[in-house]
Coordinates of C-alpha atoms in Angstrom, one line a residue:
M5 CA 0.0 0.0 0.0
G6 CA 2.9 2.4 0.7
N7 CA 3.8 2.3 -3.0
L8 CA 0.3 3.3 -4.2
P9 CA -0.2 6.9 -5.5
R10 CA -1.3 9.4 -2.9
L11 CA -1.9 12.5 -5.1
G12 CA -4.9 13.4 -7.4
V13 CA -4.7 16.2 -9.8
D14 CA -7.6 17.7 -11.8
I15 CA -6.8 20.4 -14.2
G16 CA -10.0 22.0 -15.3
T17 CA -11.1 24.8 -17.5
T18 CA -11.8 27.3 -14.7
S19 CA -9.9 25.7 -11.8
T20 CA -7.1 23.4 -10.9
K21 CA -7.4 20.9 -7.9
I22 CA -5.0 18.8 -6.1
V23 CA -5.7 16.3 -3.1
E24 CA -3.4 14.2 -1.0
L25 CA -4.5 11.0 0.6
V26 CA -2.8 8.6 3.0
P27 CA -3.6 4.9 3.5
V28 CA -5.1 4.1 6.8
A29 CA -6.3 0.5 6.3
K30 CA -7.0 -2.0 3.6
D31 CA -8.9 -0.1 0.8
K32 CA -9.3 2.8 3.3
W33 CA -7.9 6.2 2.7
K34 CA -7.9 9.5 4.7
L35 CA -7.9 13.0 2.9
V36 CA -5.1 15.1 4.4
T37 CA -4.8 17.9 1.9
A38 CA -6.9 19.6 -0.5
A39 CA -6.0 22.7 -2.6
Y40 CA -7.6 24.9 -5.3
S41 CA -6.5 27.5 -7.8
P42 CA -8.0 29.3 -10.7
S43 CA -6.7 27.7 -14.0
P44 CA -4.6 30.0 -16.3
A45 CA -6.7 31.3 -19.2
G46 CA -6.4 29.8 -22.6
G47 CA -6.2 26.2 -21.3
I48 CA -3.5 23.6 -21.8
L49 CA -3.5 23.4 -25.5
G50 CA -4.7 26.8 -26.3
N51 CA -1.2 28.4 -25.6
P52 CA 2.1 26.5 -25.6
N53 CA 3.5 28.8 -22.9
N54 CA 0.8 27.7 -20.7
L55 CA 2.5 24.3 -19.8
G56 CA 5.0 26.1 -17.8
V57 CA 2.3 28.3 -16.2
F58 CA 0.2 25.4 -15.2
S59 CA 3.3 23.7 -13.6
Q60 CA 4.1 26.9 -11.6
V61 CA 0.5 26.9 -10.4
L62 CA 0.9 23.3 -9.1
I63 CA 4.2 24.0 -7.6
K64 CA 2.7 27.0 -5.6
M65 CA -0.4 24.9 -4.6
K66 CA 2.0 22.1 -3.3
K67 CA 4.0 24.4 -1.4
E68 CA 1.2 26.4 0.2
A69 CA -0.8 23.1 1.1
G70 CA 2.3 21.4 2.3
V71 CA 1.9 18.4 0.0
K72 CA 4.5 15.7 0.7
G73 CA 3.8 13.1 -1.9
T74 CA 5.0 12.9 -5.4
K75 CA 3.2 10.0 -7.1
V76 CA 0.1 11.2 -8.9
I77 CA -2.9 10.2 -10.9
A78 CA -4.4 12.8 -13.1
A79 CA -7.8 13.3 -14.7
L80 CA -7.9 14.1 -18.3
P81 CA -10.9 16.4 -19.4
E82 CA -13.9 14.2 -20.4
E83 CA -14.8 16.4 -23.4
Q84 CA -11.4 15.8 -25.0
V85 CA -11.5 12.1 -24.5
S86 CA -13.3 9.6 -26.7
S87 CA -15.0 6.8 -24.7
H88 CA -16.9 3.9 -26.7
V89 CA -18.4 0.8 -25.8
V90 CA -17.2 -2.0 -28.3
E91 CA -19.2 -5.2 -28.6
L92 CA -16.9 -8.2 -29.3
P93 CA -17.2 -12.0 -29.4
L94 CA -16.2 -13.7 -26.3
M95 CA -12.4 -13.9 -26.0
S96 CA -9.4 -13.6 -23.7
D97 CA -8.0 -10.3 -22.4
S98 CA -4.8 -10.7 -24.8
E99 CA -7.2 -11.3 -27.6
V100 CA -9.2 -8.3 -27.0
K101 CA -6.2 -5.9 -27.2
Q102 CA -5.1 -7.5 -30.5
A103 CA -8.7 -7.3 -31.8
L104 CA -9.1 -3.7 -30.9
Q105 CA -5.7 -2.8 -32.5
W106 CA -7.3 -3.6 -36.0
Q107 CA -10.6 -1.7 -35.1
V108 CA -9.6 1.3 -33.1
E109 CA -9.9 3.9 -35.8
Q110 CA -13.5 3.0 -36.3
Y111 CA -14.3 4.2 -32.9
I112 CA -12.1 7.2 -32.2
P113 CA -12.2 10.6 -34.0
I114 CA -8.4 10.8 -34.5
P115 CA -5.9 8.7 -36.4
A116 CA -4.7 5.8 -34.3
D117 CA -1.0 6.8 -34.7
R118 CA -1.8 10.2 -33.1
A119 CA -3.8 8.6 -30.2
V120 CA -3.1 7.0 -26.9
W121 CA -5.7 4.4 -26.1
S122 CA -6.6 1.7 -23.5
H123 CA -9.5 -0.6 -22.8
Q124 CA -11.3 -2.3 -20.0
V125 CA -13.7 -5.4 -20.2
I126 CA -16.9 -4.3 -18.6
R127 CA -19.3 -7.2 -19.2
K128 CA -19.0 -10.8 -20.4
D129 CA -21.9 -12.9 -21.4
P130 CA -21.1 -16.6 -22.0
G131 CA -24.8 -17.3 -22.8
S132 CA -24.8 -15.1 -26.0
G133 CA -21.0 -15.6 -26.5
G134 CA -20.4 -11.9 -26.5
M135 CA -18.7 -9.1 -24.4
E136 CA -18.5 -5.5 -24.1
V137 CA -15.3 -3.5 -23.8
M138 CA -14.8 0.2 -22.8
L139 CA -12.4 1.8 -25.3
V140 CA -10.9 5.1 -24.2
A141 CA -8.7 7.2 -26.4
A142 CA -7.0 10.6 -26.1
A143 CA -4.9 12.6 -28.5
K144 CA -1.1 12.2 -27.9
N145 CA -0.4 15.9 -27.7
L146 CA -3.0 16.2 -24.9
V147 CA -1.5 13.3 -23.1
N148 CA 2.0 14.6 -23.5
A149 CA 1.0 18.2 -22.3
Y150 CA -0.4 16.7 -19.1
V151 CA 2.7 14.6 -18.4
S152 CA 4.9 17.6 -19.1
I153 CA 3.0 19.8 -16.7
L154 CA 3.1 17.3 -13.9
E155 CA 6.7 16.3 -14.3
Q156 CA 7.8 20.0 -14.5
A157 CA 5.9 20.3 -11.2
G158 CA 8.2 17.6 -9.7
L159 CA 5.5 14.9 -9.8
E160 CA 5.7 11.2 -10.9
V161 CA 2.9 10.4 -13.2
V162 CA 1.6 7.0 -12.3
A163 CA -1.5 7.0 -14.6
L164 CA -4.0 9.3 -16.4
E165 CA -7.6 8.4 -16.5
T166 CA -10.9 10.2 -17.4
E167 CA -12.8 12.5 -15.0
L168 CA -15.9 10.1 -15.0
M169 CA -13.7 7.1 -14.2
A170 CA -12.2 8.8 -11.2
T171 CA -15.5 10.2 -9.9
S172 CA -17.3 6.9 -10.3
R173 CA -14.7 5.2 -8.4
A174 CA -14.8 7.7 -5.7
M175 CA -18.6 8.3 -5.4
V176 CA -20.3 5.1 -6.6
P177 CA -19.2 2.1 -4.6
A178 CA -19.7 -1.5 -6.0
T179 CA -22.6 -2.1 -3.5
Y180 CA -24.7 0.6 -5.1
P181 CA -27.4 -0.3 -7.6
L182 CA -27.2 0.6 -11.3
S183 CA -26.5 4.4 -11.1
L184 CA -26.0 7.4 -13.2
L185 CA -23.3 9.8 -12.6
I186 CA -23.8 13.4 -13.8
D187 CA -20.9 15.7 -13.7
I188 CA -21.8 19.2 -14.5
G189 CA -18.7 21.3 -15.2
S190 CA -18.2 24.6 -16.8
K191 CA -18.0 23.6 -20.4
S192 CA -19.7 20.2 -20.6
T193 CA -22.0 17.8 -18.6
N194 CA -20.4 14.3 -18.5
V195 CA -22.8 11.4 -17.9
G196 CA -21.8 7.9 -17.0
V197 CA -23.6 4.7 -16.2
V198 CA -22.1 2.9 -13.4
E199 CA -22.7 -0.8 -12.7
R200 CA -21.1 -2.7 -9.8
G201 CA -18.7 0.2 -9.3
I202 CA -17.5 0.1 -12.9
L203 CA -18.1 2.8 -15.5
V204 CA -20.0 0.9 -18.3
F205 CA -21.1 3.8 -20.5
A206 CA -20.1 7.5 -21.0
R207 CA -21.0 10.6 -23.1
T208 CA -20.5 14.1 -23.0
I209 CA -23.1 16.9 -23.4
P210 CA -21.7 20.2 -24.6
T211 CA -24.1 22.3 -22.3
A212 CA -23.2 23.1 -18.7
G213 CA -22.3 25.7 -16.2
D214 CA -21.2 28.5 -18.8
A215 CA -24.6 28.0 -20.5
F216 CA -26.4 28.8 -17.3
T217 CA -24.3 32.0 -16.9
R218 CA -24.8 33.1 -20.5
A219 CA -28.7 32.6 -20.1
I220 CA -28.6 34.9 -17.0
E221 CA -26.6 37.5 -18.9
T222 CA -29.0 37.6 -21.7
G223 CA -32.1 37.1 -19.7
L224 CA -31.5 39.6 -16.9
G225 CA -29.1 42.0 -18.8
L226 CA -26.3 41.4 -16.3
D227 CA -22.5 41.4 -16.9
R228 CA -20.7 38.1 -16.7
A229 CA -19.3 38.5 -13.4
Q230 CA -22.7 39.5 -11.9
A231 CA -24.4 36.7 -13.7
E232 CA -21.9 34.1 -12.2
Q233 CA -22.5 35.6 -8.8
Y234 CA -26.2 35.4 -9.0
K235 CA -26.0 31.7 -10.3
N236 CA -23.8 30.6 -7.7
T237 CA -25.8 32.5 -4.8
Y238 CA -29.5 31.9 -5.8
G239 CA -29.3 29.0 -8.2
M240 CA -32.4 27.5 -9.5
S241 CA -34.6 28.8 -6.6
D242 CA -37.9 30.3 -8.0
K243 CA -38.3 32.2 -4.7
Q244 CA -35.4 34.6 -5.5
L245 CA -35.6 37.6 -7.9
E246 CA -39.2 37.0 -8.5
G247 CA -38.4 33.7 -10.2
K248 CA -36.6 35.5 -13.1
L249 CA -33.2 33.8 -12.5
A250 CA -34.8 30.3 -12.5
A251 CA -36.8 31.2 -15.6
A252 CA -33.7 32.4 -17.4
M253 CA -31.9 29.1 -16.8
K254 CA -34.7 26.8 -17.1
P255 CA -34.2 26.2 -20.9
V256 CA -30.7 25.2 -20.4
L257 CA -31.6 22.9 -17.6
T258 CA -34.3 21.4 -20.0
V259 CA -31.7 20.6 -22.6
I260 CA -29.4 18.9 -20.1
A261 CA -32.3 16.9 -18.5
S262 CA -33.5 15.8 -22.0
E263 CA -30.1 14.6 -23.0
I264 CA -29.8 12.8 -19.7
R265 CA -33.1 11.0 -20.2
K266 CA -31.9 9.9 -23.8
T267 CA -28.7 8.5 -22.2
I268 CA -30.9 6.4 -19.8
D269 CA -33.3 5.2 -22.6
F270 CA -30.4 4.2 -24.8
Y271 CA -28.6 2.3 -22.1
V272 CA -31.9 0.4 -20.9
T273 CA -32.9 -0.4 -24.4
K274 CA -29.6 -2.1 -24.9
H275 CA -29.9 -3.9 -21.7
P276 CA -33.4 -4.9 -21.2
G277 CA -34.4 -5.6 -17.7
E278 CA -32.0 -3.1 -16.1
A279 CA -33.1 0.2 -14.5
V280 CA -31.2 3.1 -13.2
K281 CA -31.9 3.3 -9.5
M282 CA -30.0 6.3 -8.3
V283 CA -28.3 9.4 -9.6
V284 CA -25.0 11.1 -8.2
L285 CA -24.6 14.8 -9.1
S286 CA -21.1 16.2 -9.1
G287 CA -19.1 19.2 -10.6
G288 CA -19.4 22.9 -9.8
A289 CA -22.7 23.7 -11.3
A290 CA -24.2 20.7 -9.2
G291 CA -23.7 22.8 -6.2
M292 CA -26.2 25.6 -7.1
P293 CA -29.0 26.0 -4.7
E294 CA -32.1 24.0 -5.7
M295 CA -30.3 22.2 -8.6

């Protein structure tokens, strides 16, 4: 257990977070440090000079928070990762990797030689002779940028994974029923179906926190800073500001809710007899009052 990674880093569009955990018992961890900082404007790929800027942000966060660990797992932004469930005939794990090597370009939006990809078997059905595999791919330049930032900050990269995979492991234990994980960030809403603690389906909806803010700006004639403040303070409450704030944001919420319903319908249609029993909300916009 002493060799396991103890740091988690999430470099988001609007904020960068770092947490440190220490093992206290088998499969039990204690959170000892958590730090937050606004992310530099322009993002990781928007400006090559930002790699060094992001590294300096992490170095400062580590120092101010008193972080002691060096091994890290970081989350890649879900909207820049391609996740796809691939159906294959029943085969061994080694055969799965070989089969995917010939098919990977069918499922990802970038050429295979410019991608980093991995897979996880999520379901085997000996009765039907088939299986389902989660294929996850990201552009090499994105992966290399993340590794460069973390290494420049003095960290040893153990693994990179998607935000939904990290959140599902942390928030949806294997003992929970079939669950829906809804992560509402600033640029996108990421939706995942979690079965027995394993992420078995994922998709990204390009509508999220920023869309709520823009709706308030337009609907109430406020500047962006005011709109953001009102959103975070009053949220979806129809008892505040004569209900005007909630009314302005309702069309955005309707779009997100409709796409979530489509996700559920698609999944249960593919897997008859299954039903989503629980929903877990996460992400910054999920904390809005009355959300």
